[in-house]
Short mmCIF file of C-alpha atoms and ligand atoms in Angstrom, two decimals:
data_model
loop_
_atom_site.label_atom_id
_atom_site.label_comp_id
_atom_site.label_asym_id
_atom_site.label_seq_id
_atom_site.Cartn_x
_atom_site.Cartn_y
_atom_site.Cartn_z
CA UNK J 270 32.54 -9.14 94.17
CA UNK J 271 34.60 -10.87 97.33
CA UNK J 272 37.35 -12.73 96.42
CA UNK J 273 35.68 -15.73 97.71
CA UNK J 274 33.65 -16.29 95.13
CA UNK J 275 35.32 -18.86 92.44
CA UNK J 276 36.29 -17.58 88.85
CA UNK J 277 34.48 -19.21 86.76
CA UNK J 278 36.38 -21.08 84.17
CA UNK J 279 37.03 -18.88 80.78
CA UNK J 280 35.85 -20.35 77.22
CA UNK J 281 39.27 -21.08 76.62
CA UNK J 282 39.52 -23.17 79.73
CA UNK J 283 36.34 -25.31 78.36
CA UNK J 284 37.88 -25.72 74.87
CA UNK J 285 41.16 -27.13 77.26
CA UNK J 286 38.59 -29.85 79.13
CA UNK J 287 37.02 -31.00 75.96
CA UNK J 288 40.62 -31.15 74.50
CA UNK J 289 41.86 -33.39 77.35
CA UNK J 290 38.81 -35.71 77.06
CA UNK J 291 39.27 -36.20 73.45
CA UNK J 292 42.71 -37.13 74.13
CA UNK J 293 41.40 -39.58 77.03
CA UNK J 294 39.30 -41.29 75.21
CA UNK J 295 42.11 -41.96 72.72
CA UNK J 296 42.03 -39.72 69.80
CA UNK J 297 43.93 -36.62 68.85
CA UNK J 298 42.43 -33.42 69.03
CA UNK J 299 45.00 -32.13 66.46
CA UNK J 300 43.37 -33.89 63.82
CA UNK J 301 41.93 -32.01 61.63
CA UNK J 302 38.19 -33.39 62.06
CA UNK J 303 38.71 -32.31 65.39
CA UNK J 304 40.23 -28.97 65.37
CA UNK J 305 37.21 -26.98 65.85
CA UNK J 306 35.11 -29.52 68.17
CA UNK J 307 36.49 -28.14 71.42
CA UNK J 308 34.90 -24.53 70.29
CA UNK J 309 31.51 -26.26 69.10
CA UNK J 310 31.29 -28.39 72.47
CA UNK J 311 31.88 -25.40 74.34
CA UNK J 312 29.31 -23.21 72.76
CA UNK J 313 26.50 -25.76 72.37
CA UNK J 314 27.20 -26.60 76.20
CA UNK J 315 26.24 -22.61 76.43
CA UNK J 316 23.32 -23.29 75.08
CA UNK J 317 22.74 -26.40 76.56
CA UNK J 318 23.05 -25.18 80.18
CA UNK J 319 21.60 -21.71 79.49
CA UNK J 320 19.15 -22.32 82.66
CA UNK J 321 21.77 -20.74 84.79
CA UNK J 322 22.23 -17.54 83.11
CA UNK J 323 18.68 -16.58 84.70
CA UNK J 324 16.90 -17.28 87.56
CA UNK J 325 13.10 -19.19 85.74
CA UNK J 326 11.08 -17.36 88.66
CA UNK J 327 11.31 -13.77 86.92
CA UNK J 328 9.30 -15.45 83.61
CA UNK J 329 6.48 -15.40 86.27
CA UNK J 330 6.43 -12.55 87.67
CA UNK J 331 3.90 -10.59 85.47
CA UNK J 332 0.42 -12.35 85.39
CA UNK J 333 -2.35 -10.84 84.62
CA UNK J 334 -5.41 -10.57 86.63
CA UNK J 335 -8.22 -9.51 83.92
CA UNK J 336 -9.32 -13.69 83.55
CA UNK J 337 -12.89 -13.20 82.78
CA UNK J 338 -14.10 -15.46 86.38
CA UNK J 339 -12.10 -18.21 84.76
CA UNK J 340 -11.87 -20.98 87.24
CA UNK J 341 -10.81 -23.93 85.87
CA UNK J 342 -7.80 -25.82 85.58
CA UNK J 343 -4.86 -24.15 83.28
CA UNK J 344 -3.15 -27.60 81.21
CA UNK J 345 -0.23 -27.00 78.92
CA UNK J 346 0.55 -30.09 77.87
CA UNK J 347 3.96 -31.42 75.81
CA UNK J 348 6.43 -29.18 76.67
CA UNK J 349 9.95 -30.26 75.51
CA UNK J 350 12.15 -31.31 77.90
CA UNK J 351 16.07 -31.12 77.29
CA UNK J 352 17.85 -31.86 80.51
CA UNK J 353 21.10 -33.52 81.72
CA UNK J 354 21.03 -35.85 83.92
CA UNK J 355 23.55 -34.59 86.93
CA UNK J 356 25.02 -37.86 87.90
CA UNK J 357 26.10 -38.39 84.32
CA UNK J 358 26.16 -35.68 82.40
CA UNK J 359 24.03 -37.33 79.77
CA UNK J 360 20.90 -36.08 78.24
CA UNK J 361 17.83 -36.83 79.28
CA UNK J 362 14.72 -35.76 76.83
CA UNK J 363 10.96 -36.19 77.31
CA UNK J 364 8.22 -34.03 77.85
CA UNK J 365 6.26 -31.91 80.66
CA UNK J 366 2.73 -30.80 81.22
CA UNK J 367 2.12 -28.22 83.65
CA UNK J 368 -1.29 -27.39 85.53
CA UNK J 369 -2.34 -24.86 87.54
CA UNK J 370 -5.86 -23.50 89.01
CA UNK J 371 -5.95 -19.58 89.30
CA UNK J 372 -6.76 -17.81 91.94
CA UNK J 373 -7.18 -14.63 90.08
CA UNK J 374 -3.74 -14.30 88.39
CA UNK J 375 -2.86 -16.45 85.01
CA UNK J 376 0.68 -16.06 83.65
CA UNK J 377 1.35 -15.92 79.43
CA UNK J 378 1.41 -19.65 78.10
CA UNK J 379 4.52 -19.05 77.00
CA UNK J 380 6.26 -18.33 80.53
CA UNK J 381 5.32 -21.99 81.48
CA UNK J 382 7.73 -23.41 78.98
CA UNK J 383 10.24 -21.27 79.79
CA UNK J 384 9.86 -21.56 83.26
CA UNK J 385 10.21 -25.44 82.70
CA UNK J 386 13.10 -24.75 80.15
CA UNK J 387 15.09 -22.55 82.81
CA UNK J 388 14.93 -25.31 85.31
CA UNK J 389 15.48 -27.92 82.69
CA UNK J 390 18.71 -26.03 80.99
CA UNK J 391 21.31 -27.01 84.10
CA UNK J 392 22.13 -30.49 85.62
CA UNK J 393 19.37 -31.78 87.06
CA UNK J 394 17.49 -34.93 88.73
CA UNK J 395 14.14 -35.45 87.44
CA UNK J 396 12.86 -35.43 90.26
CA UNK J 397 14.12 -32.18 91.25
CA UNK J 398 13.52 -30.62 88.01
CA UNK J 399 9.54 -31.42 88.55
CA UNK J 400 9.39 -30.09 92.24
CA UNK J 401 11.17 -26.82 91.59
CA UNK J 402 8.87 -26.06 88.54
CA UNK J 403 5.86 -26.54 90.64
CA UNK J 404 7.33 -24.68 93.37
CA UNK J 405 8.24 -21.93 91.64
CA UNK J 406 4.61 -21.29 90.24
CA UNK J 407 3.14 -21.94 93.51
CA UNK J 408 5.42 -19.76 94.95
CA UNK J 409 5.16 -16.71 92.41
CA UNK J 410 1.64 -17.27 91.02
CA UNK J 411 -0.05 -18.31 94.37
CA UNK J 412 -2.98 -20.76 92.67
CA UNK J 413 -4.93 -22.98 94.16
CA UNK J 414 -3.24 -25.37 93.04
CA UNK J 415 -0.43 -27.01 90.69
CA UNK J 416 0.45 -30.07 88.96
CA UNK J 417 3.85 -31.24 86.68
CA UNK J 418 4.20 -33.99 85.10
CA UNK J 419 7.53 -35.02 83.27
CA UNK J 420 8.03 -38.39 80.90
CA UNK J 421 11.22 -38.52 80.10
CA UNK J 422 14.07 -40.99 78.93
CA UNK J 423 17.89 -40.88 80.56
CA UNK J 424 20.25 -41.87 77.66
CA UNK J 425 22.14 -42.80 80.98
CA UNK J 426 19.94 -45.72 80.70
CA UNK J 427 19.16 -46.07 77.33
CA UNK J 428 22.18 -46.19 75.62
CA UNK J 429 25.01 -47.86 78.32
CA UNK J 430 24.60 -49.07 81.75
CA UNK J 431 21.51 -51.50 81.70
CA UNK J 432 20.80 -50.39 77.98
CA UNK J 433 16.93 -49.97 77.96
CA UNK J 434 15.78 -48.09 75.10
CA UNK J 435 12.05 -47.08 75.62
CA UNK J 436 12.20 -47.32 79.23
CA UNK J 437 10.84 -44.07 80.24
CA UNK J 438 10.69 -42.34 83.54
CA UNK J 439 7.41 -40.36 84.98
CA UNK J 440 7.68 -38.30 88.06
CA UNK J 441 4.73 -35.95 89.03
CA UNK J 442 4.91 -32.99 91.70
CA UNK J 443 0.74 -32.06 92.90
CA UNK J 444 0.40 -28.86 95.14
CA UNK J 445 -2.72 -27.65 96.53
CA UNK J 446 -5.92 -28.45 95.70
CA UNK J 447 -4.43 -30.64 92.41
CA UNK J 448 -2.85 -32.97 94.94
CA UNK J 449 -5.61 -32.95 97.99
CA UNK J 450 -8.80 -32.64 95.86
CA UNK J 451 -9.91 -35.93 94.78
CA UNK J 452 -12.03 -34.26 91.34
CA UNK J 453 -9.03 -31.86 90.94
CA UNK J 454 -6.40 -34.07 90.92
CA UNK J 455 -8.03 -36.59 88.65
CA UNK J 456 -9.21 -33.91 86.03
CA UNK J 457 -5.63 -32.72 86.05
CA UNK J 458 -4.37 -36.18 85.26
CA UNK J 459 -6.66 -37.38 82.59
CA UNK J 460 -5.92 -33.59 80.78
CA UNK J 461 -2.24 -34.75 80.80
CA UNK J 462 -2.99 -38.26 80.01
CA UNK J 463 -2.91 -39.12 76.50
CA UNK J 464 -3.63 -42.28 74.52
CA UNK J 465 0.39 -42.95 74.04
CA UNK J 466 1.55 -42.84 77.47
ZN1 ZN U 558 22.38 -40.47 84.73
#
């Protein structure tokens, strides 16, 4: 490794941070309700950002092209989002459907949500977070076509700033034939449609 690249910060280091913001917001990490909470915040903030421990485009990469002549659309629908929203650092949770038409590859179900976890794991825009899921599958899996879908709500919003619980953003990312055929597109939406959103 070149010594260009930047050390990344050691667990201990982390513990520090979390240590320095207690004491900035004005309490004492000394305390004893406090002692530990520098570890815990470091480790769930493992798990939390987990996305960039791998890069989501290997879940893809084995498909399988025994698919019987299927040739419709591919919907898994309500996959759990758990992001952070990059500008604050705040969580934002909601839900993703993914679509995708085969060509003559289909990927496990499974490798969908993970594919939308990896991305989802790391700071992130929503925005971004929908485009590089579809682009990843288009990319890897080569279908026809692809559609995501994320609803989500930013406790940046919902809980400070202009404090609007329930307020819930939608962004949507259409490749292919999802986005430029007229039947295509609309089947894909009404599969991710459902009677609460
Ligand atoms: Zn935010």
């Amino acid at each position: 490794m070149s010594d260009d690249v930047k050390k990344r910060p050691t667990q201990q280091d982390a513990e520090q941070a979390v240590r320095t913001l207690i004491e900035w917001a004005g309490d004492d990490p000394t305390r004893e309700g406090l002692l530990e909470t520098p570890k815990r915040v470091a480790k769930a903030y493992r798990e939390l950002f987990a996305g960039y421990e791998a890069d989501p485009r290997e879940y893809l990469q084995r498909t399988f092209e025994e698919v019987g002549g299927y040739d419709e659309l591919v919907v898994l629908r309500d996959i759990r989002v758990v992001s952070f929203c990059e500008h604050h650092m705040l969580p934002f949770l909601g839900t993703a459907h993914v679509g995708y038409l085969p060509s003559d590859r289909v990927v496990g179900i499974s490798k969908l949500a993970r594919v939308v976890n990896g991305f989802a794991r790391r700071l992130q825009i929503q925005e971004k977070l929908t485009a590089e899921i579809a682009e990843a599958i288009q990319d890897i899996l080569q279908p026809k076509g692809v559609g995501v879908v994320i609803v989500s709500e930013h406790s940046c919003m919902t809980m400070r700033g202009v404090n609007t619980p329930g307020s819930r953003l939608t962004t949507s990312r259409l490749l292919g034939v999802v986005r430029d055929d007229p039947r295509t597109r609309q089947e894909f939406l009404e599969l991710v449609r459902s009677p609460d959103r």
